[in-house]
Amino acid sequence: MNSKLLKLSDEELQKLVSKGNRFAFEVIYDRYWRRLYSYAYKIYNEEEVCEDIVQELFISLWNNSPNAVILNLEAYLFRAVKYKIANHIRSLKFTKDHLDILEGMPTPVKTVNDVEYKEFETGIMNEIDKLSPKCREVFKLSRFEYLSNSEIAKKLGLSPLTVEKHISNALKELRSSLNKWQYHLIVIFMFF
């Protein structure tokens, strides 16, 4: 691995990764894997589940890197691990202790970008809340709980085509209510 890459900032590495640079991706992986795994393990005390969650996160980061716009990589990665564990817990019969630990677990990174991100996230959620009830429900299941269209269709008793239509309508509504820059960020945010 090129030692010059080790000295680059997360933002510089992200730019290289978006161009398909595997070595830059390896630097990001090495920089964060152990910390993300430790954080996941503090929340959910099962090694294999935590390893899988962190691996899935990195696979998603690599696969979506050409289109990704992440303002603060470290904050994004830790928040993504927390959300993935929450989704995993929701899919299980979980104990109150698991939920208490998850709710009490702070995100370890606090920066100025976190404030910007939270404002952006609040704006997105406000726009999503304006969607029709069924459209909003389908969109949230797709983008926040990472269910496939067929899983959503089965869960809600809809056809997969109807699910696709709701997601398409949600994206159209969000596109019309947000400026172009915000819309591209929301699409990227929803696919990670």
mmCIF file with all atom_site columns, C-alpha atoms in Angstrom:
data_model
loop_
_atom_site.group_PDB
_atom_site.id
_atom_site.type_symbol
_atom_site.label_atom_id
_atom_site.label_alt_id
_atom_site.label_comp_id
_atom_site.label_asym_id
_atom_site.label_entity_id
_atom_site.label_seq_id
_atom_site.pdbx_PDB_ins_code
_atom_site.Cartn_x
_atom_site.Cartn_y
_atom_site.Cartn_z
_atom_site.occupancy
_atom_site.B_iso_or_equiv
_atom_site.pdbx_formal_charge
_atom_site.auth_seq_id
_atom_site.auth_comp_id
_atom_site.auth_asym_id
_atom_site.auth_atom_id
_atom_site.pdbx_PDB_model_num
ATOM 1   C CA . MET A 1 1   ? 0.000   0.000   0.000  1.00 0.00 ? 1   MET A CA 1
ATOM 2   C CA . ASN A 1 2   ? 1.278   3.468   -0.835 1.00 0.00 ? 2   ASN A CA 1
ATOM 3   C CA . SER A 1 3   ? 2.425   5.226   2.373  1.00 0.00 ? 3   SER A CA 1
ATOM 4   C CA . LYS A 1 4   ? 1.299   8.578   0.925  1.00 0.00 ? 4   LYS A CA 1
ATOM 5   C CA . LEU A 1 5   ? -2.303  7.369   1.105  1.00 0.00 ? 5   LEU A CA 1
ATOM 6   C CA . LEU A 1 6   ? -1.988  6.829   4.859  1.00 0.00 ? 6   LEU A CA 1
ATOM 7   C CA . LYS A 1 7   ? -1.428  10.564  5.331  1.00 0.00 ? 7   LYS A CA 1
ATOM 8   C CA . LEU A 1 8   ? -4.502  11.643  3.367  1.00 0.00 ? 8   LEU A CA 1
ATOM 9   C CA . SER A 1 9   ? -7.655  12.945  5.013  1.00 0.00 ? 9   SER A CA 1
ATOM 10  C CA . ASP A 1 10  ? -10.907 11.000  4.852  1.00 0.00 ? 10  ASP A CA 1
ATOM 11  C CA . GLU A 1 11  ? -12.231 13.464  2.283  1.00 0.00 ? 11  GLU A CA 1
ATOM 12  C CA . GLU A 1 12  ? -9.199  12.990  0.026  1.00 0.00 ? 12  GLU A CA 1
ATOM 13  C CA . LEU A 1 13  ? -9.454  9.215   0.367  1.00 0.00 ? 13  LEU A CA 1
ATOM 14  C CA . GLN A 1 14  ? -13.182 9.324   -0.457 1.00 0.00 ? 14  GLN A CA 1
ATOM 15  C CA . LYS A 1 15  ? -12.424 11.163  -3.702 1.00 0.00 ? 15  LYS A CA 1
ATOM 16  C CA . LEU A 1 16  ? -9.940  8.476   -4.679 1.00 0.00 ? 16  LEU A CA 1
ATOM 17  C CA . VAL A 1 17  ? -12.341 5.691   -3.717 1.00 0.00 ? 17  VAL A CA 1
ATOM 18  C CA . SER A 1 18  ? -15.075 7.279   -5.829 1.00 0.00 ? 18  SER A CA 1
ATOM 19  C CA . LYS A 1 19  ? -12.704 6.856   -8.789 1.00 0.00 ? 19  LYS A CA 1
ATOM 20  C CA . GLY A 1 20  ? -12.253 3.167   -7.986 1.00 0.00 ? 20  GLY A CA 1
ATOM 21  C CA . ASN A 1 21  ? -8.964  3.351   -6.068 1.00 0.00 ? 21  ASN A CA 1
ATOM 22  C CA . ARG A 1 22  ? -8.890  0.095   -4.049 1.00 0.00 ? 22  ARG A CA 1
ATOM 23  C CA . PHE A 1 23  ? -5.797  1.150   -2.097 1.00 0.00 ? 23  PHE A CA 1
ATOM 24  C CA . ALA A 1 24  ? -7.538  4.273   -0.802 1.00 0.00 ? 24  ALA A CA 1
ATOM 25  C CA . PHE A 1 25  ? -10.492 2.084   0.181  1.00 0.00 ? 25  PHE A CA 1
ATOM 26  C CA . GLU A 1 26  ? -8.137  -0.246  2.072  1.00 0.00 ? 26  GLU A CA 1
ATOM 27  C CA . VAL A 1 27  ? -6.790  2.741   4.017  1.00 0.00 ? 27  VAL A CA 1
ATOM 28  C CA . ILE A 1 28  ? -10.337 3.745   5.017  1.00 0.00 ? 28  ILE A CA 1
ATOM 29  C CA . TYR A 1 29  ? -11.095 0.121   5.909  1.00 0.00 ? 29  TYR A CA 1
ATOM 30  C CA . ASP A 1 30  ? -7.947  -0.189  8.041  1.00 0.00 ? 30  ASP A CA 1
ATOM 31  C CA . ARG A 1 31  ? -8.571  3.200   9.640  1.00 0.00 ? 31  ARG A CA 1
ATOM 32  C CA . TYR A 1 32  ? -12.118 2.393   10.789 1.00 0.00 ? 32  TYR A CA 1
ATOM 33  C CA . TRP A 1 33  ? -12.815 -1.359  10.832 1.00 0.00 ? 33  TRP A CA 1
ATOM 34  C CA . ARG A 1 34  ? -11.600 -2.113  14.364 1.00 0.00 ? 34  ARG A CA 1
ATOM 35  C CA . ARG A 1 35  ? -13.252 0.984   15.875 1.00 0.00 ? 35  ARG A CA 1
ATOM 36  C CA . LEU A 1 36  ? -16.561 0.271   14.115 1.00 0.00 ? 36  LEU A CA 1
ATOM 37  C CA . TYR A 1 37  ? -16.486 -3.344  15.224 1.00 0.00 ? 37  TYR A CA 1
ATOM 38  C CA . SER A 1 38  ? -15.750 -2.336  18.850 1.00 0.00 ? 38  SER A CA 1
ATOM 39  C CA . TYR A 1 39  ? -18.576 0.183   18.765 1.00 0.00 ? 39  TYR A CA 1
ATOM 40  C CA . ALA A 1 40  ? -20.963 -2.416  17.316 1.00 0.00 ? 40  ALA A CA 1
ATOM 41  C CA . TYR A 1 41  ? -19.905 -4.976  19.918 1.00 0.00 ? 41  TYR A CA 1
ATOM 42  C CA . LYS A 1 42  ? -20.611 -2.539  22.767 1.00 0.00 ? 42  LYS A CA 1
ATOM 43  C CA . ILE A 1 43  ? -24.161 -2.225  21.489 1.00 0.00 ? 43  ILE A CA 1
ATOM 44  C CA . TYR A 1 44  ? -24.810 -5.819  20.478 1.00 0.00 ? 44  TYR A CA 1
ATOM 45  C CA . ASN A 1 45  ? -22.644 -8.428  22.157 1.00 0.00 ? 45  ASN A CA 1
ATOM 46  C CA . GLU A 1 46  ? -22.461 -11.012 19.329 1.00 0.00 ? 46  GLU A CA 1
ATOM 47  C CA . GLU A 1 47  ? -19.196 -11.233 17.406 1.00 0.00 ? 47  GLU A CA 1
ATOM 48  C CA . GLU A 1 48  ? -20.519 -12.719 14.158 1.00 0.00 ? 48  GLU A CA 1
ATOM 49  C CA . VAL A 1 49  ? -23.424 -10.279 13.876 1.00 0.00 ? 49  VAL A CA 1
ATOM 50  C CA . CYS A 1 50  ? -21.146 -7.308  14.518 1.00 0.00 ? 50  CYS A CA 1
ATOM 51  C CA . GLU A 1 51  ? -18.572 -8.544  12.004 1.00 0.00 ? 51  GLU A CA 1
ATOM 52  C CA . ASP A 1 52  ? -21.297 -9.021  9.379  1.00 0.00 ? 52  ASP A CA 1
ATOM 53  C CA . ILE A 1 53  ? -22.758 -5.573  9.987  1.00 0.00 ? 53  ILE A CA 1
ATOM 54  C CA . VAL A 1 54  ? -19.393 -3.840  9.664  1.00 0.00 ? 54  VAL A CA 1
ATOM 55  C CA . GLN A 1 55  ? -18.510 -5.867  6.557  1.00 0.00 ? 55  GLN A CA 1
ATOM 56  C CA . GLU A 1 56  ? -21.876 -5.048  4.938  1.00 0.00 ? 56  GLU A CA 1
ATOM 57  C CA . LEU A 1 57  ? -21.303 -1.373  5.670  1.00 0.00 ? 57  LEU A CA 1
ATOM 58  C CA . PHE A 1 58  ? -17.921 -1.402  3.925  1.00 0.00 ? 58  PHE A CA 1
ATOM 59  C CA . ILE A 1 59  ? -19.302 -3.346  0.962  1.00 0.00 ? 59  ILE A CA 1
ATOM 60  C CA . SER A 1 60  ? -22.052 -0.758  0.628  1.00 0.00 ? 60  SER A CA 1
ATOM 61  C CA . LEU A 1 61  ? -19.514 2.069   0.935  1.00 0.00 ? 61  LEU A CA 1
ATOM 62  C CA . TRP A 1 62  ? -17.403 0.578   -1.881 1.00 0.00 ? 62  TRP A CA 1
ATOM 63  C CA . ASN A 1 63  ? -20.350 -0.231  -4.147 1.00 0.00 ? 63  ASN A CA 1
ATOM 64  C CA . ASN A 1 64  ? -21.941 3.205   -3.765 1.00 0.00 ? 64  ASN A CA 1
ATOM 65  C CA . SER A 1 65  ? -18.739 5.270   -3.659 1.00 0.00 ? 65  SER A CA 1
ATOM 66  C CA . PRO A 1 66  ? -18.945 6.646   -7.229 1.00 0.00 ? 66  PRO A CA 1
ATOM 67  C CA . ASN A 1 67  ? -22.191 8.455   -6.382 1.00 0.00 ? 67  ASN A CA 1
ATOM 68  C CA . ALA A 1 68  ? -21.740 9.059   -2.656 1.00 0.00 ? 68  ALA A CA 1
ATOM 69  C CA . VAL A 1 69  ? -21.498 12.475  -1.062 1.00 0.00 ? 69  VAL A CA 1
ATOM 70  C CA . ILE A 1 70  ? -20.605 12.017  2.586  1.00 0.00 ? 70  ILE A CA 1
ATOM 71  C CA . LEU A 1 71  ? -19.882 15.170  4.533  1.00 0.00 ? 71  LEU A CA 1
ATOM 72  C CA . ASN A 1 72  ? -18.174 13.481  7.483  1.00 0.00 ? 72  ASN A CA 1
ATOM 73  C CA . LEU A 1 73  ? -17.062 9.908   6.838  1.00 0.00 ? 73  LEU A CA 1
ATOM 74  C CA . GLU A 1 74  ? -16.331 9.015   10.454 1.00 0.00 ? 74  GLU A CA 1
ATOM 75  C CA . ALA A 1 75  ? -19.694 10.269  11.729 1.00 0.00 ? 75  ALA A CA 1
ATOM 76  C CA . TYR A 1 76  ? -21.466 8.605   8.810  1.00 0.00 ? 76  TYR A CA 1
ATOM 77  C CA . LEU A 1 77  ? -19.833 5.214   9.453  1.00 0.00 ? 77  LEU A CA 1
ATOM 78  C CA . PHE A 1 78  ? -20.614 5.183   13.176 1.00 0.00 ? 78  PHE A CA 1
ATOM 79  C CA . ARG A 1 79  ? -24.194 6.331   12.597 1.00 0.00 ? 79  ARG A CA 1
ATOM 80  C CA . ALA A 1 80  ? -24.638 3.678   9.884  1.00 0.00 ? 80  ALA A CA 1
ATOM 81  C CA . VAL A 1 81  ? -23.403 0.925   12.224 1.00 0.00 ? 81  VAL A CA 1
ATOM 82  C CA . LYS A 1 82  ? -25.830 2.069   14.904 1.00 0.00 ? 82  LYS A CA 1
ATOM 83  C CA . TYR A 1 83  ? -28.756 2.078   12.437 1.00 0.00 ? 83  TYR A CA 1
ATOM 84  C CA . LYS A 1 84  ? -27.825 -1.327  11.022 1.00 0.00 ? 84  LYS A CA 1
ATOM 85  C CA . ILE A 1 85  ? -27.696 -2.821  14.514 1.00 0.00 ? 85  ILE A CA 1
ATOM 86  C CA . ALA A 1 86  ? -31.033 -1.194  15.365 1.00 0.00 ? 86  ALA A CA 1
ATOM 87  C CA . ASN A 1 87  ? -32.551 -2.760  12.245 1.00 0.00 ? 87  ASN A CA 1
ATOM 88  C CA . HIS A 1 88  ? -31.051 -6.118  13.151 1.00 0.00 ? 88  HIS A CA 1
ATOM 89  C CA . ILE A 1 89  ? -32.460 -5.881  16.676 1.00 0.00 ? 89  ILE A CA 1
ATOM 90  C CA . ARG A 1 90  ? -35.883 -4.889  15.359 1.00 0.00 ? 90  ARG A CA 1
ATOM 91  C CA . SER A 1 91  ? -35.917 -8.001  13.203 1.00 0.00 ? 91  SER A CA 1
ATOM 92  C CA . LEU A 1 92  ? -35.348 -10.201 16.245 1.00 0.00 ? 92  LEU A CA 1
ATOM 93  C CA . LYS A 1 93  ? -37.211 -10.816 19.425 1.00 0.00 ? 93  LYS A CA 1
ATOM 94  C CA . PHE A 1 94  ? -35.124 -8.471  21.470 1.00 0.00 ? 94  PHE A CA 1
ATOM 95  C CA . THR A 1 95  ? -34.933 -7.663  25.143 1.00 0.00 ? 95  THR A CA 1
ATOM 96  C CA . LYS A 1 96  ? -35.499 -4.349  26.813 1.00 0.00 ? 96  LYS A CA 1
ATOM 97  C CA . ASP A 1 97  ? -31.824 -4.436  27.833 1.00 0.00 ? 97  ASP A CA 1
ATOM 98  C CA . HIS A 1 98  ? -30.744 -4.386  24.172 1.00 0.00 ? 98  HIS A CA 1
ATOM 99  C CA . LEU A 1 99  ? -32.973 -1.385  23.468 1.00 0.00 ? 99  LEU A CA 1
ATOM 100 C CA . ASP A 1 100 ? -31.786 0.448   26.587 1.00 0.00 ? 100 ASP A CA 1
ATOM 101 C CA . ILE A 1 101 ? -28.159 -0.076  25.604 1.00 0.00 ? 101 ILE A CA 1
ATOM 102 C CA . LEU A 1 102 ? -28.824 1.093   22.044 1.00 0.00 ? 102 LEU A CA 1
ATOM 103 C CA . GLU A 1 103 ? -30.714 4.196   23.129 1.00 0.00 ? 103 GLU A CA 1
ATOM 104 C CA . GLY A 1 104 ? -28.074 5.087   25.700 1.00 0.00 ? 104 GLY A CA 1
ATOM 105 C CA . MET A 1 105 ? -25.154 4.589   23.341 1.00 0.00 ? 105 MET A CA 1
ATOM 106 C CA . PRO A 1 106 ? -23.755 7.939   22.203 1.00 0.00 ? 106 PRO A CA 1
ATOM 107 C CA . THR A 1 107 ? -22.314 8.390   18.755 1.00 0.00 ? 107 THR A CA 1
ATOM 108 C CA . PRO A 1 108 ? -18.619 8.893   19.515 1.00 0.00 ? 108 PRO A CA 1
ATOM 109 C CA . VAL A 1 109 ? -17.941 11.624  16.962 1.00 0.00 ? 109 VAL A CA 1
ATOM 110 C CA . LYS A 1 110 ? -19.102 15.193  17.591 1.00 0.00 ? 110 LYS A CA 1
ATOM 111 C CA . THR A 1 111 ? -18.073 17.792  15.042 1.00 0.00 ? 111 THR A CA 1
ATOM 112 C CA . VAL A 1 112 ? -19.388 20.914  13.354 1.00 0.00 ? 112 VAL A CA 1
ATOM 113 C CA . ASN A 1 113 ? -20.388 18.713  10.410 1.00 0.00 ? 113 ASN A CA 1
ATOM 114 C CA . ASP A 1 114 ? -22.673 16.742  12.745 1.00 0.00 ? 114 ASP A CA 1
ATOM 115 C CA . VAL A 1 115 ? -24.755 19.881  13.299 1.00 0.00 ? 115 VAL A CA 1
ATOM 116 C CA . GLU A 1 116 ? -25.004 20.422  9.542  1.00 0.00 ? 116 GLU A CA 1
ATOM 117 C CA . TYR A 1 117 ? -25.865 16.776  9.035  1.00 0.00 ? 117 TYR A CA 1
ATOM 118 C CA . LYS A 1 118 ? -28.559 16.835  11.731 1.00 0.00 ? 118 LYS A CA 1
ATOM 119 C CA . GLU A 1 119 ? -30.120 19.949  10.183 1.00 0.00 ? 119 GLU A CA 1
ATOM 120 C CA . PHE A 1 120 ? -30.039 18.289  6.773  1.00 0.00 ? 120 PHE A CA 1
ATOM 121 C CA . GLU A 1 121 ? -31.482 15.061  8.190  1.00 0.00 ? 121 GLU A CA 1
ATOM 122 C CA . THR A 1 122 ? -34.273 16.991  9.941  1.00 0.00 ? 122 THR A CA 1
ATOM 123 C CA . GLY A 1 123 ? -35.141 18.748  6.680  1.00 0.00 ? 123 GLY A CA 1
ATOM 124 C CA . ILE A 1 124 ? -35.275 15.428  4.846  1.00 0.00 ? 124 ILE A CA 1
ATOM 125 C CA . MET A 1 125 ? -37.465 13.847  7.496  1.00 0.00 ? 125 MET A CA 1
ATOM 126 C CA . ASN A 1 126 ? -39.840 16.818  7.383  1.00 0.00 ? 126 ASN A CA 1
ATOM 127 C CA . GLU A 1 127 ? -40.229 16.366  3.621  1.00 0.00 ? 127 GLU A CA 1
ATOM 128 C CA . ILE A 1 128 ? -40.716 12.609  3.994  1.00 0.00 ? 128 ILE A CA 1
ATOM 129 C CA . ASP A 1 129 ? -43.412 13.214  6.620  1.00 0.00 ? 129 ASP A CA 1
ATOM 130 C CA . LYS A 1 130 ? -45.336 15.251  4.036  1.00 0.00 ? 130 LYS A CA 1
ATOM 131 C CA . LEU A 1 131 ? -45.748 12.180  1.793  1.00 0.00 ? 131 LEU A CA 1
ATOM 132 C CA . SER A 1 132 ? -49.081 10.354  1.763  1.00 0.00 ? 132 SER A CA 1
ATOM 133 C CA . PRO A 1 133 ? -49.297 7.769   4.582  1.00 0.00 ? 133 PRO A CA 1
ATOM 134 C CA . LYS A 1 134 ? -48.887 4.638   2.430  1.00 0.00 ? 134 LYS A CA 1
ATOM 135 C CA . CYS A 1 135 ? -46.181 6.207   0.271  1.00 0.00 ? 135 CYS A CA 1
ATOM 136 C CA . ARG A 1 136 ? -44.298 7.323   3.401  1.00 0.00 ? 136 ARG A CA 1
ATOM 137 C CA . GLU A 1 137 ? -44.613 3.862   4.972  1.00 0.00 ? 137 GLU A CA 1
ATOM 138 C CA . VAL A 1 138 ? -43.288 2.102   1.863  1.00 0.00 ? 138 VAL A CA 1
ATOM 139 C CA . PHE A 1 139 ? -40.458 4.623   1.444  1.00 0.00 ? 139 PHE A CA 1
ATOM 140 C CA . LYS A 1 140 ? -39.336 4.269   5.077  1.00 0.00 ? 140 LYS A CA 1
ATOM 141 C CA . LEU A 1 141 ? -39.429 0.478   4.912  1.00 0.00 ? 141 LEU A CA 1
ATOM 142 C CA . SER A 1 142 ? -37.299 0.622   1.781  1.00 0.00 ? 142 SER A CA 1
ATOM 143 C CA . ARG A 1 143 ? -34.772 3.263   2.785  1.00 0.00 ? 143 ARG A CA 1
ATOM 144 C CA . PHE A 1 144 ? -34.604 3.014   6.585  1.00 0.00 ? 144 PHE A CA 1
ATOM 145 C CA . GLU A 1 145 ? -35.273 -0.649  7.236  1.00 0.00 ? 145 GLU A CA 1
ATOM 146 C CA . TYR A 1 146 ? -33.555 -1.804  4.036  1.00 0.00 ? 146 TYR A CA 1
ATOM 147 C CA . LEU A 1 147 ? -36.365 -4.145  3.019  1.00 0.00 ? 147 LEU A CA 1
ATOM 148 C CA . SER A 1 148 ? -36.529 -5.275  -0.595 1.00 0.00 ? 148 SER A CA 1
ATOM 149 C CA . ASN A 1 149 ? -39.562 -4.413  -2.708 1.00 0.00 ? 149 ASN A CA 1
ATOM 150 C CA . SER A 1 150 ? -40.812 -7.988  -2.449 1.00 0.00 ? 150 SER A CA 1
ATOM 151 C CA . GLU A 1 151 ? -40.395 -7.982  1.348  1.00 0.00 ? 151 GLU A CA 1
ATOM 152 C CA . ILE A 1 152 ? -42.342 -4.711  1.580  1.00 0.00 ? 152 ILE A CA 1
ATOM 153 C CA . ALA A 1 153 ? -45.048 -6.062  -0.729 1.00 0.00 ? 153 ALA A CA 1
ATOM 154 C CA . LYS A 1 154 ? -45.431 -9.172  1.416  1.00 0.00 ? 154 LYS A CA 1
ATOM 155 C CA . LYS A 1 155 ? -45.415 -7.216  4.686  1.00 0.00 ? 155 LYS A CA 1
ATOM 156 C CA . LEU A 1 156 ? -48.032 -4.689  3.524  1.00 0.00 ? 156 LEU A CA 1
ATOM 157 C CA . GLY A 1 157 ? -50.086 -6.967  1.281  1.00 0.00 ? 157 GLY A CA 1
ATOM 158 C CA . LEU A 1 158 ? -49.242 -4.985  -1.853 1.00 0.00 ? 158 LEU A CA 1
ATOM 159 C CA . SER A 1 159 ? -47.971 -6.028  -5.250 1.00 0.00 ? 159 SER A CA 1
ATOM 160 C CA . PRO A 1 160 ? -44.254 -5.408  -5.932 1.00 0.00 ? 160 PRO A CA 1
ATOM 161 C CA . LEU A 1 161 ? -45.304 -3.077  -8.748 1.00 0.00 ? 161 LEU A CA 1
ATOM 162 C CA . THR A 1 162 ? -47.338 -0.985  -6.298 1.00 0.00 ? 162 THR A CA 1
ATOM 163 C CA . VAL A 1 163 ? -44.340 -0.819  -3.970 1.00 0.00 ? 163 VAL A CA 1
ATOM 164 C CA . GLU A 1 164 ? -42.141 0.384   -6.842 1.00 0.00 ? 164 GLU A CA 1
ATOM 165 C CA . LYS A 1 165 ? -44.749 3.006   -7.741 1.00 0.00 ? 165 LYS A CA 1
ATOM 166 C CA . HIS A 1 166 ? -44.850 4.306   -4.147 1.00 0.00 ? 166 HIS A CA 1
ATOM 167 C CA . ILE A 1 167 ? -41.054 4.589   -4.033 1.00 0.00 ? 167 ILE A CA 1
ATOM 168 C CA . SER A 1 168 ? -41.012 6.315   -7.416 1.00 0.00 ? 168 SER A CA 1
ATOM 169 C CA . ASN A 1 169 ? -43.728 8.739   -6.278 1.00 0.00 ? 169 ASN A CA 1
ATOM 170 C CA . ALA A 1 170 ? -41.827 9.471   -3.066 1.00 0.00 ? 170 ALA A CA 1
ATOM 171 C CA . LEU A 1 171 ? -38.662 10.297  -4.981 1.00 0.00 ? 171 LEU A CA 1
ATOM 172 C CA . LYS A 1 172 ? -40.614 12.540  -7.382 1.00 0.00 ? 172 LYS A CA 1
ATOM 173 C CA . GLU A 1 173 ? -42.212 14.392  -4.469 1.00 0.00 ? 173 GLU A CA 1
ATOM 174 C CA . LEU A 1 174 ? -38.883 14.834  -2.722 1.00 0.00 ? 174 LEU A CA 1
ATOM 175 C CA . ARG A 1 175 ? -37.268 15.995  -5.956 1.00 0.00 ? 175 ARG A CA 1
ATOM 176 C CA . SER A 1 176 ? -39.930 18.660  -6.444 1.00 0.00 ? 176 SER A CA 1
ATOM 177 C CA . SER A 1 177 ? -39.740 19.942  -2.862 1.00 0.00 ? 177 SER A CA 1
ATOM 178 C CA . LEU A 1 178 ? -35.962 20.067  -2.517 1.00 0.00 ? 178 LEU A CA 1
ATOM 179 C CA . ASN A 1 179 ? -33.447 21.937  -4.583 1.00 0.00 ? 179 ASN A CA 1
ATOM 180 C CA . LYS A 1 180 ? -31.302 19.889  -6.961 1.00 0.00 ? 180 LYS A CA 1
ATOM 181 C CA . TRP A 1 181 ? -28.288 19.691  -4.635 1.00 0.00 ? 181 TRP A CA 1
ATOM 182 C CA . GLN A 1 182 ? -30.390 18.613  -1.667 1.00 0.00 ? 182 GLN A CA 1
ATOM 183 C CA . TYR A 1 183 ? -32.216 16.034  -3.768 1.00 0.00 ? 183 TYR A CA 1
ATOM 184 C CA . HIS A 1 184 ? -28.979 14.384  -4.906 1.00 0.00 ? 184 HIS A CA 1
ATOM 185 C CA . LEU A 1 185 ? -27.799 14.230  -1.303 1.00 0.00 ? 185 LEU A CA 1
ATOM 186 C CA . ILE A 1 186 ? -31.075 12.664  -0.151 1.00 0.00 ? 186 ILE A CA 1
ATOM 187 C CA . VAL A 1 187 ? -30.914 9.995   -2.859 1.00 0.00 ? 187 VAL A CA 1
ATOM 188 C CA . ILE A 1 188 ? -27.358 9.143   -1.888 1.00 0.00 ? 188 ILE A CA 1
ATOM 189 C CA . PHE A 1 189 ? -28.241 9.214   1.821  1.00 0.00 ? 189 PHE A CA 1
ATOM 190 C CA . MET A 1 190 ? -31.198 6.884   1.279  1.00 0.00 ? 190 MET A CA 1
ATOM 191 C CA . PHE A 1 191 ? -29.196 4.329   -0.672 1.00 0.00 ? 191 PHE A CA 1
ATOM 192 C CA . PHE A 1 192 ? -26.508 3.935   1.983  1.00 0.00 ? 192 PHE A CA 1
#
